[in-house]
């Protein structure tokens, strides 16, 4: 459950998979220290802008590295040169082509080299920039700056996903999102309220982006699971993820990563 059960890379993957043009491309996502590295193959250069726009709306993403993204045109096998035809004789000279207003017999350019039939990728990219603008508005608000909130794009609507400390902050987040130019509607169904959300999501593993909890006096894995998942029985997941063989033996000051 985001934000406590998914690291930054997983949340970027979720955002990519919710974009129709990106979800079936098999893009790989890694994150370290706020830099998200995305690799894979896309149809053309326009998709890089779309990837940047989508990843930029995820809380915690500082930079997006798409240097490992290749284009289908670049990896296509080079065409073999055609055998050189013998020099034409006078009798074999090519027939004269009469000028016309349109060559009805001309073959269309190969699909991989042709320009897209429409500007759909560019339009989606432009719309996804709205999500980035909404995230900037939320980060710029004193009350919401430290709340773990992601902003996703769906057409001209934005989706807020994450956790805030109280109902007031939830309403404030929706209000700020609606005020951003270009936003048609705001979906806050994935923005839940949990007291202490800022504190619970504050510490992150710099290598993986996982949420980290520091064990305090009196803590049990069950109590920790209740805080993050709302279900004490999820302690088994935490124990397995952290290679804790005896769930009853945790120490004050111990760092525990919270898995997805």
PDB file of C-alpha atoms in Angstrom:
ATOM      1  CA  UNK A   1       0.000   0.000   0.000  1.00  0.00           C
ATOM      2  CA  UNK A   2       1.562   3.305  -1.059  1.00  0.00           C
ATOM      3  CA  UNK A   3       3.330   5.133   0.318  1.00  0.00           C
ATOM      4  CA  UNK A   4       4.437   2.651   2.926  1.00  0.00           C
ATOM      5  CA  UNK A   5       4.507  -0.502   0.866  1.00  0.00           C
ATOM      6  CA  UNK A   6       6.142   0.639  -2.369  1.00  0.00           C
ATOM      7  CA  UNK A   7       9.488   2.192  -3.103  1.00  0.00           C
ATOM      8  CA  UNK A   8      10.001   5.027  -5.564  1.00  0.00           C
ATOM      9  CA  UNK A   9      10.887   2.745  -8.484  1.00  0.00           C
ATOM     10  CA  UNK A  10       7.720   0.673  -8.002  1.00  0.00           C
ATOM     11  CA  UNK A  11       5.569   3.804  -7.920  1.00  0.00           C
ATOM     12  CA  UNK A  12       7.163   5.072 -11.138  1.00  0.00           C
ATOM     13  CA  UNK A  13       6.385   1.673 -12.712  1.00  0.00           C
ATOM     14  CA  UNK A  14       2.760   2.005 -11.596  1.00  0.00           C
ATOM     15  CA  UNK A  15       2.537   5.447 -13.205  1.00  0.00           C
ATOM     16  CA  UNK A  16       4.057   4.128 -16.448  1.00  0.00           C
ATOM     17  CA  UNK A  17       1.698   1.150 -16.502  1.00  0.00           C
ATOM     18  CA  UNK A  18      -1.298   3.464 -16.199  1.00  0.00           C
ATOM     19  CA  UNK A  19      -0.324   5.204 -19.452  1.00  0.00           C
ATOM     20  CA  UNK A  20      -1.784   3.345 -22.437  1.00  0.00           C
ATOM     21  CA  UNK A  21       1.154   4.203 -24.707  1.00  0.00           C
ATOM     22  CA  UNK A  22       3.792   3.050 -22.222  1.00  0.00           C
ATOM     23  CA  UNK A  23       2.352   0.095 -20.326  1.00  0.00           C
ATOM     24  CA  UNK A  24       3.171  -2.633 -22.889  1.00  0.00           C
ATOM     25  CA  UNK A  25       6.712  -1.488 -23.713  1.00  0.00           C
ATOM     26  CA  UNK A  26       8.391  -3.455 -20.927  1.00  0.00           C
ATOM     27  CA  UNK A  27      10.363  -0.479 -19.615  1.00  0.00           C
ATOM     28  CA  UNK A  28      12.707  -1.173 -16.700  1.00  0.00           C
ATOM     29  CA  UNK A  29      12.905   1.258 -13.767  1.00  0.00           C
ATOM     30  CA  UNK A  30      15.620   1.651 -11.134  1.00  0.00           C
ATOM     31  CA  UNK A  31      16.088   4.359  -8.501  1.00  0.00           C
ATOM     32  CA  UNK A  32      18.967   5.534  -6.378  1.00  0.00           C
ATOM     33  CA  UNK A  33      19.114   8.684  -4.302  1.00  0.00           C
ATOM     34  CA  UNK A  34      16.153  10.246  -6.082  1.00  0.00           C
ATOM     35  CA  UNK A  35      17.476   9.595  -9.592  1.00  0.00           C
ATOM     36  CA  UNK A  36      15.233   7.284 -11.588  1.00  0.00           C
ATOM     37  CA  UNK A  37      16.917   5.392 -14.421  1.00  0.00           C
ATOM     38  CA  UNK A  38      14.619   4.051 -17.140  1.00  0.00           C
ATOM     39  CA  UNK A  39      15.767   1.654 -19.847  1.00  0.00           C
ATOM     40  CA  UNK A  40      14.067  -0.124 -22.726  1.00  0.00           C
ATOM     41  CA  UNK A  41      12.897   0.391 -26.280  1.00  0.00           C
ATOM     42  CA  UNK A  42      10.251   2.854 -27.465  1.00  0.00           C
ATOM     43  CA  UNK A  43       8.872   3.599 -30.934  1.00  0.00           C
ATOM     44  CA  UNK A  44      10.324   7.101 -31.307  1.00  0.00           C
ATOM     45  CA  UNK A  45      11.854  10.133 -29.589  1.00  0.00           C
ATOM     46  CA  UNK A  46       8.509  11.574 -28.503  1.00  0.00           C
ATOM     47  CA  UNK A  47       8.099   8.784 -25.982  1.00  0.00           C
ATOM     48  CA  UNK A  48      11.123  10.045 -24.025  1.00  0.00           C
ATOM     49  CA  UNK A  49       9.297  13.285 -23.292  1.00  0.00           C
ATOM     50  CA  UNK A  50       6.258  11.303 -22.164  1.00  0.00           C
ATOM     51  CA  UNK A  51       8.393   9.128 -19.860  1.00  0.00           C
ATOM     52  CA  UNK A  52       9.984  12.199 -18.299  1.00  0.00           C
ATOM     53  CA  UNK A  53       6.602  13.829 -17.746  1.00  0.00           C
ATOM     54  CA  UNK A  54       5.079  10.727 -16.142  1.00  0.00           C
ATOM     55  CA  UNK A  55       8.043   9.972 -13.850  1.00  0.00           C
ATOM     56  CA  UNK A  56       8.309  13.632 -12.869  1.00  0.00           C
ATOM     57  CA  UNK A  57       4.919  13.487 -11.148  1.00  0.00           C
ATOM     58  CA  UNK A  58       6.091  10.918  -8.614  1.00  0.00           C
ATOM     59  CA  UNK A  59       6.985  12.134  -5.150  1.00  0.00           C
ATOM     60  CA  UNK A  60      10.677  11.662  -4.376  1.00  0.00           C
ATOM     61  CA  UNK A  61      11.884  11.739  -7.985  1.00  0.00           C
ATOM     62  CA  UNK A  62      14.593  14.379  -8.358  1.00  0.00           C
ATOM     63  CA  UNK A  63      16.019  13.413 -11.755  1.00  0.00           C
ATOM     64  CA  UNK A  64      14.990  11.114 -14.599  1.00  0.00           C
ATOM     65  CA  UNK A  65      17.733   9.388 -16.614  1.00  0.00           C
ATOM     66  CA  UNK A  66      16.470   8.135 -19.995  1.00  0.00           C
ATOM     67  CA  UNK A  67      19.908   7.706 -21.616  1.00  0.00           C
ATOM     68  CA  UNK A  68      19.275   3.957 -21.689  1.00  0.00           C
ATOM     69  CA  UNK A  69      16.086   4.307 -23.741  1.00  0.00           C
ATOM     70  CA  UNK A  70      16.539   3.298 -27.389  1.00  0.00           C
ATOM     71  CA  UNK A  71      14.319   3.783 -30.411  1.00  0.00           C
ATOM     72  CA  UNK A  72      13.064   1.098 -32.763  1.00  0.00           C
ATOM     73  CA  UNK A  73      14.573   2.906 -35.750  1.00  0.00           C
ATOM     74  CA  UNK A  74      18.008   2.797 -34.145  1.00  0.00           C
ATOM     75  CA  UNK A  75      18.094  -0.935 -33.538  1.00  0.00           C
ATOM     76  CA  UNK A  76      16.567  -2.064 -36.825  1.00  0.00           C
ATOM     77  CA  UNK A  77      18.937  -4.229 -38.888  1.00  0.00           C
ATOM     78  CA  UNK A  78      20.619  -2.192 -41.616  1.00  0.00           C
ATOM     79  CA  UNK A  79      19.279  -2.877 -45.072  1.00  0.00           C
ATOM     80  CA  UNK A  80      21.663  -4.757 -47.365  1.00  0.00           C
ATOM     81  CA  UNK A  81      22.691  -2.747 -50.434  1.00  0.00           C
ATOM     82  CA  UNK A  82      21.031  -3.924 -53.606  1.00  0.00           C
ATOM     83  CA  UNK A  83      23.333  -5.516 -56.210  1.00  0.00           C
ATOM     84  CA  UNK A  84      24.565  -2.920 -58.656  1.00  0.00           C
ATOM     85  CA  UNK A  85      22.701  -3.186 -61.915  1.00  0.00           C
ATOM     86  CA  UNK A  86      24.747  -3.251 -65.132  1.00  0.00           C
ATOM     87  CA  UNK A  87      24.993   0.015 -66.993  1.00  0.00           C
ATOM     88  CA  UNK A  88      21.879   0.557 -69.044  1.00  0.00           C
ATOM     89  CA  UNK A  89      22.164   0.539 -72.803  1.00  0.00           C
ATOM     90  CA  UNK A  90      20.456   3.164 -74.898  1.00  0.00           C
ATOM     91  CA  UNK A  91      17.615   0.730 -75.552  1.00  0.00           C
ATOM     92  CA  UNK A  92      17.306  -0.052 -71.771  1.00  0.00           C
ATOM     93  CA  UNK A  93      17.147   3.542 -70.614  1.00  0.00           C
ATOM     94  CA  UNK A  94      14.479   4.208 -68.013  1.00  0.00           C
ATOM     95  CA  UNK A  95      11.270   5.588 -69.479  1.00  0.00           C
ATOM     96  CA  UNK A  96      10.738   9.286 -69.052  1.00  0.00           C
ATOM     97  CA  UNK A  97       8.497  10.145 -66.108  1.00  0.00           C
ATOM     98  CA  UNK A  98       5.869  12.660 -66.973  1.00  0.00           C
ATOM     99  CA  UNK A  99       5.287  15.332 -64.315  1.00  0.00           C
ATOM    100  CA  UNK A 100       1.973  14.998 -62.500  1.00  0.00           C
ATOM    101  CA  UNK A 101       0.230  16.788 -59.655  1.00  0.00           C
ATOM    102  CA  UNK A 102       0.317  13.610 -57.556  1.00  0.00           C
ATOM    103  CA  UNK A 103       1.962  10.204 -57.959  1.00  0.00           C
ATOM    104  CA  UNK A 104      -0.889   7.801 -57.374  1.00  0.00           C
ATOM    105  CA  UNK A 105       1.395   4.781 -57.667  1.00  0.00           C
ATOM    106  CA  UNK A 106       3.953   5.963 -55.141  1.00  0.00           C
ATOM    107  CA  UNK A 107       4.647   3.525 -52.312  1.00  0.00           C
ATOM    108  CA  UNK A 108       4.105   4.792 -48.766  1.00  0.00           C
ATOM    109  CA  UNK A 109       7.160   5.209 -46.572  1.00  0.00           C
ATOM    110  CA  UNK A 110       7.852   2.322 -44.137  1.00  0.00           C
ATOM    111  CA  UNK A 111       5.879   2.667 -40.913  1.00  0.00           C
ATOM    112  CA  UNK A 112       9.014   2.823 -38.770  1.00  0.00           C
ATOM    113  CA  UNK A 113      10.349   5.815 -40.680  1.00  0.00           C
ATOM    114  CA  UNK A 114       7.116   7.651 -41.279  1.00  0.00           C
ATOM    115  CA  UNK A 115       5.980  10.470 -39.034  1.00  0.00           C
ATOM    116  CA  UNK A 116       3.154   9.528 -36.639  1.00  0.00           C
ATOM    117  CA  UNK A 117      -0.313   9.896 -38.076  1.00  0.00           C
ATOM    118  CA  UNK A 118      -1.236  12.273 -35.284  1.00  0.00           C
ATOM    119  CA  UNK A 119       0.259  14.143 -32.363  1.00  0.00           C
ATOM    120  CA  UNK A 120      -1.091  11.752 -29.750  1.00  0.00           C
ATOM    121  CA  UNK A 121       2.260  11.212 -28.008  1.00  0.00           C
ATOM    122  CA  UNK A 122       2.882  14.952 -27.870  1.00  0.00           C
ATOM    123  CA  UNK A 123      -0.622  15.605 -26.569  1.00  0.00           C
ATOM    124  CA  UNK A 124      -0.241  12.985 -23.838  1.00  0.00           C
ATOM    125  CA  UNK A 125       3.159  14.431 -22.934  1.00  0.00           C
ATOM    126  CA  UNK A 126       1.681  17.928 -22.650  1.00  0.00           C
ATOM    127  CA  UNK A 127      -1.130  16.686 -20.455  1.00  0.00           C
ATOM    128  CA  UNK A 128       1.284  14.761 -18.233  1.00  0.00           C
ATOM    129  CA  UNK A 129       3.154  17.972 -17.565  1.00  0.00           C
ATOM    130  CA  UNK A 130       0.030  19.067 -15.698  1.00  0.00           C
ATOM    131  CA  UNK A 131       0.699  16.341 -13.119  1.00  0.00           C
ATOM    132  CA  UNK A 132       4.183  17.738 -12.613  1.00  0.00           C
ATOM    133  CA  UNK A 133       2.743  21.227 -12.110  1.00  0.00           C
ATOM    134  CA  UNK A 134       0.281  19.898  -9.525  1.00  0.00           C
ATOM    135  CA  UNK A 135       3.078  18.154  -7.640  1.00  0.00           C
ATOM    136  CA  UNK A 136       5.034  21.415  -7.610  1.00  0.00           C
ATOM    137  CA  UNK A 137       1.994  23.218  -6.159  1.00  0.00           C
ATOM    138  CA  UNK A 138       1.641  20.599  -3.406  1.00  0.00           C
ATOM    139  CA  UNK A 139       5.363  20.699  -2.567  1.00  0.00           C
ATOM    140  CA  UNK A 140       5.189  24.492  -2.378  1.00  0.00           C
ATOM    141  CA  UNK A 141       2.516  24.445   0.318  1.00  0.00           C
ATOM    142  CA  UNK A 142       3.816  24.510   3.905  1.00  0.00           C
ATOM    143  CA  UNK A 143       1.196  22.072   5.206  1.00  0.00           C
ATOM    144  CA  UNK A 144       1.590  19.541   2.392  1.00  0.00           C
ATOM    145  CA  UNK A 145       5.295  19.844   1.575  1.00  0.00           C
ATOM    146  CA  UNK A 146       6.301  16.731   3.530  1.00  0.00           C
ATOM    147  CA  UNK A 147       3.238  14.614   2.810  1.00  0.00           C
ATOM    148  CA  UNK A 148       3.969  11.537   0.663  1.00  0.00           C
ATOM    149  CA  UNK A 149       1.714  12.289  -2.325  1.00  0.00           C
ATOM    150  CA  UNK A 150       2.065  11.110  -5.928  1.00  0.00           C
ATOM    151  CA  UNK A 151       0.327  12.855  -8.814  1.00  0.00           C
ATOM    152  CA  UNK A 152      -0.746  10.784 -11.812  1.00  0.00           C
ATOM    153  CA  UNK A 153      -2.374  11.915 -15.026  1.00  0.00           C
ATOM    154  CA  UNK A 154      -5.450  10.542 -16.773  1.00  0.00           C
ATOM    155  CA  UNK A 155      -6.426  12.647 -19.764  1.00  0.00           C
ATOM    156  CA  UNK A 156      -7.095  16.111 -18.386  1.00  0.00           C
ATOM    157  CA  UNK A 157      -7.750  14.771 -14.906  1.00  0.00           C
ATOM    158  CA  UNK A 158      -5.170  14.267 -12.162  1.00  0.00           C
ATOM    159  CA  UNK A 159      -5.109  11.470  -9.613  1.00  0.00           C
ATOM    160  CA  UNK A 160      -3.724  12.126  -6.131  1.00  0.00           C
ATOM    161  CA  UNK A 161      -2.376   9.020  -4.439  1.00  0.00           C
ATOM    162  CA  UNK A 162      -0.741   8.754  -1.037  1.00  0.00           C
ATOM    163  CA  UNK A 163      -1.357   9.756   2.557  1.00  0.00           C
ATOM    164  CA  UNK A 164      -2.031  12.974   4.460  1.00  0.00           C
ATOM    165  CA  UNK A 165      -2.278  13.568   8.199  1.00  0.00           C
ATOM    166  CA  UNK A 166      -5.896  14.761   8.372  1.00  0.00           C
ATOM    167  CA  UNK A 167      -9.080  15.620   6.465  1.00  0.00           C
ATOM    168  CA  UNK A 168      -8.088  19.271   6.190  1.00  0.00           C
ATOM    169  CA  UNK A 169      -4.904  18.373   4.316  1.00  0.00           C
ATOM    170  CA  UNK A 170      -6.863  16.084   1.991  1.00  0.00           C
ATOM    171  CA  UNK A 171      -9.258  18.906   1.098  1.00  0.00           C
ATOM    172  CA  UNK A 172      -6.358  21.343   0.729  1.00  0.00           C
ATOM    173  CA  UNK A 173      -4.535  19.007  -1.670  1.00  0.00           C
ATOM    174  CA  UNK A 174      -7.647  18.690  -3.823  1.00  0.00           C
ATOM    175  CA  UNK A 175      -8.166  22.457  -3.822  1.00  0.00           C
ATOM    176  CA  UNK A 176      -4.586  23.226  -4.886  1.00  0.00           C
ATOM    177  CA  UNK A 177      -4.750  20.618  -7.636  1.00  0.00           C
ATOM    178  CA  UNK A 178      -7.962  22.085  -9.047  1.00  0.00           C
ATOM    179  CA  UNK A 179      -6.353  25.536  -9.214  1.00  0.00           C
ATOM    180  CA  UNK A 180      -3.611  24.379 -11.599  1.00  0.00           C
ATOM    181  CA  UNK A 181      -4.285  25.504 -15.156  1.00  0.00           C
ATOM    182  CA  UNK A 182      -5.407  22.685 -17.426  1.00  0.00           C
ATOM    183  CA  UNK A 183      -6.831  20.442 -14.699  1.00  0.00           C
ATOM    184  CA  UNK A 184     -10.369  19.337 -15.548  1.00  0.00           C
ATOM    185  CA  UNK A 185     -11.006  17.190 -12.465  1.00  0.00           C
ATOM    186  CA  UNK A 186      -9.226  15.755  -9.436  1.00  0.00           C
ATOM    187  CA  UNK A 187      -9.536  12.185  -8.103  1.00  0.00           C
ATOM    188  CA  UNK A 188      -8.627  11.914  -4.401  1.00  0.00           C
ATOM    189  CA  UNK A 189     -10.011   8.406  -3.839  1.00  0.00           C
ATOM    190  CA  UNK A 190      -6.447   7.115  -3.505  1.00  0.00           C
ATOM    191  CA  UNK A 191      -5.413   9.844  -1.054  1.00  0.00           C
ATOM    192  CA  UNK A 192      -6.102   8.446   2.381  1.00  0.00           C
ATOM    193  CA  UNK A 193      -5.912  10.003   5.816  1.00  0.00           C
ATOM    194  CA  UNK A 194      -3.593   8.550   8.476  1.00  0.00           C
ATOM    195  CA  UNK A 195      -2.382  10.441  11.522  1.00  0.00           C
ATOM    196  CA  UNK A 196       1.402  10.657  11.603  1.00  0.00           C
ATOM    197  CA  UNK A 197       1.786   9.927   7.890  1.00  0.00           C
ATOM    198  CA  UNK A 198       4.598  12.446   7.484  1.00  0.00           C
ATOM    199  CA  UNK A 199       6.645  10.841  10.219  1.00  0.00           C
ATOM    200  CA  UNK A 200       6.045   7.271   9.065  1.00  0.00           C
ATOM    201  CA  UNK A 201       7.151   8.021   5.506  1.00  0.00           C
ATOM    202  CA  UNK A 202      10.011  10.337   6.448  1.00  0.00           C
ATOM    203  CA  UNK A 203      12.970   7.930   6.389  1.00  0.00           C
ATOM    204  CA  UNK A 204      14.023   6.244   3.147  1.00  0.00           C
ATOM    205  CA  UNK A 205      16.682   3.708   2.180  1.00  0.00           C
ATOM    206  CA  UNK A 206      19.043   5.680  -0.086  1.00  0.00           C
ATOM    207  CA  UNK A 207      19.849   2.627  -2.209  1.00  0.00           C
ATOM    208  CA  UNK A 208      16.365   1.229  -2.801  1.00  0.00           C
ATOM    209  CA  UNK A 209      13.948   4.032  -1.952  1.00  0.00           C
ATOM    210  CA  UNK A 210      12.156   1.723   0.508  1.00  0.00           C
ATOM    211  CA  UNK A 211      10.432   3.267   3.507  1.00  0.00           C
ATOM    212  CA  UNK A 212      12.493   2.622   6.659  1.00  0.00           C
ATOM    213  CA  UNK A 213      11.319   2.423  10.264  1.00  0.00           C
ATOM    214  CA  UNK A 214      13.646   2.733  13.261  1.00  0.00           C
ATOM    215  CA  UNK A 215      12.594   0.420  16.104  1.00  0.00           C
ATOM    216  CA  UNK A 216      11.659   2.175  19.331  1.00  0.00           C
ATOM    217  CA  UNK A 217      11.245   0.875  22.873  1.00  0.00           C
ATOM    218  CA  UNK A 218       8.126  -1.253  23.207  1.00  0.00           C
ATOM    219  CA  UNK A 219       7.791  -1.927  19.455  1.00  0.00           C
ATOM    220  CA  UNK A 220       6.825  -5.300  18.028  1.00  0.00           C
ATOM    221  CA  UNK A 221       6.700  -6.327  14.392  1.00  0.00           C
ATOM    222  CA  UNK A 222       2.946  -6.682  14.757  1.00  0.00           C
ATOM    223  CA  UNK A 223       2.612  -3.112  16.004  1.00  0.00           C
ATOM    224  CA  UNK A 224       4.834  -1.867  13.186  1.00  0.00           C
ATOM    225  CA  UNK A 225       2.745  -3.749  10.623  1.00  0.00           C
ATOM    226  CA  UNK A 226      -0.403  -2.199  12.097  1.00  0.00           C
ATOM    227  CA  UNK A 227       1.051   1.296  11.637  1.00  0.00           C
ATOM    228  CA  UNK A 228       1.995   0.818   8.013  1.00  0.00           C
ATOM    229  CA  UNK A 229      -0.570  -1.642   6.682  1.00  0.00           C
ATOM    230  CA  UNK A 230      -3.441  -1.352   9.136  1.00  0.00           C
ATOM    231  CA  UNK A 231      -3.054  -5.094   9.748  1.00  0.00           C
ATOM    232  CA  UNK A 232      -0.828  -6.581  12.454  1.00  0.00           C
ATOM    233  CA  UNK A 233      -0.788  -9.955  10.673  1.00  0.00           C
ATOM    234  CA  UNK A 234       1.422  -8.437   7.974  1.00  0.00           C
ATOM    235  CA  UNK A 235       4.368  -8.720  10.370  1.00  0.00           C
ATOM    236  CA  UNK A 236       5.380 -11.928   8.545  1.00  0.00           C
ATOM    237  CA  UNK A 237       5.945  -9.963   5.346  1.00  0.00           C
ATOM    238  CA  UNK A 238       8.182  -7.472   7.169  1.00  0.00           C
ATOM    239  CA  UNK A 239      10.131 -10.260   8.881  1.00  0.00           C
ATOM    240  CA  UNK A 240      10.737 -12.100   5.607  1.00  0.00           C
ATOM    241  CA  UNK A 241      11.757  -8.941   3.741  1.00  0.00           C
ATOM    242  CA  UNK A 242      14.315  -8.061   6.415  1.00  0.00           C
ATOM    243  CA  UNK A 243      15.591 -11.624   6.951  1.00  0.00           C
ATOM    244  CA  UNK A 244      14.391 -11.621  10.565  1.00  0.00           C
ATOM    245  CA  UNK A 245      14.313 -15.272  11.635  1.00  0.00           C
ATOM    246  CA  UNK A 246      12.645 -14.611  14.999  1.00  0.00           C
ATOM    247  CA  UNK A 247       9.919 -11.926  14.793  1.00  0.00           C
ATOM    248  CA  UNK A 248       9.955 -11.607  18.591  1.00  0.00           C
ATOM    249  CA  UNK A 249      13.574 -10.460  18.604  1.00  0.00           C
ATOM    250  CA  UNK A 250      13.971  -6.911  17.329  1.00  0.00           C
ATOM    251  CA  UNK A 251      16.213  -4.289  18.896  1.00  0.00           C
ATOM    252  CA  UNK A 252      15.769  -0.613  19.677  1.00  0.00           C
ATOM    253  CA  UNK A 253      17.500   1.412  16.958  1.00  0.00           C
ATOM    254  CA  UNK A 254      17.247  -1.379  14.392  1.00  0.00           C
ATOM    255  CA  UNK A 255      16.404  -0.204  10.848  1.00  0.00           C
ATOM    256  CA  UNK A 256      13.547  -2.124   9.261  1.00  0.00           C
ATOM    257  CA  UNK A 257      12.553  -1.702   5.624  1.00  0.00           C
ATOM    258  CA  UNK A 258       8.829  -1.739   4.875  1.00  0.00           C
ATOM    259  CA  UNK A 259       8.125  -3.921   1.819  1.00  0.00           C
ATOM    260  CA  UNK A 260       5.436  -3.691  -0.843  1.00  0.00           C
TER     261      UNK A 260
END
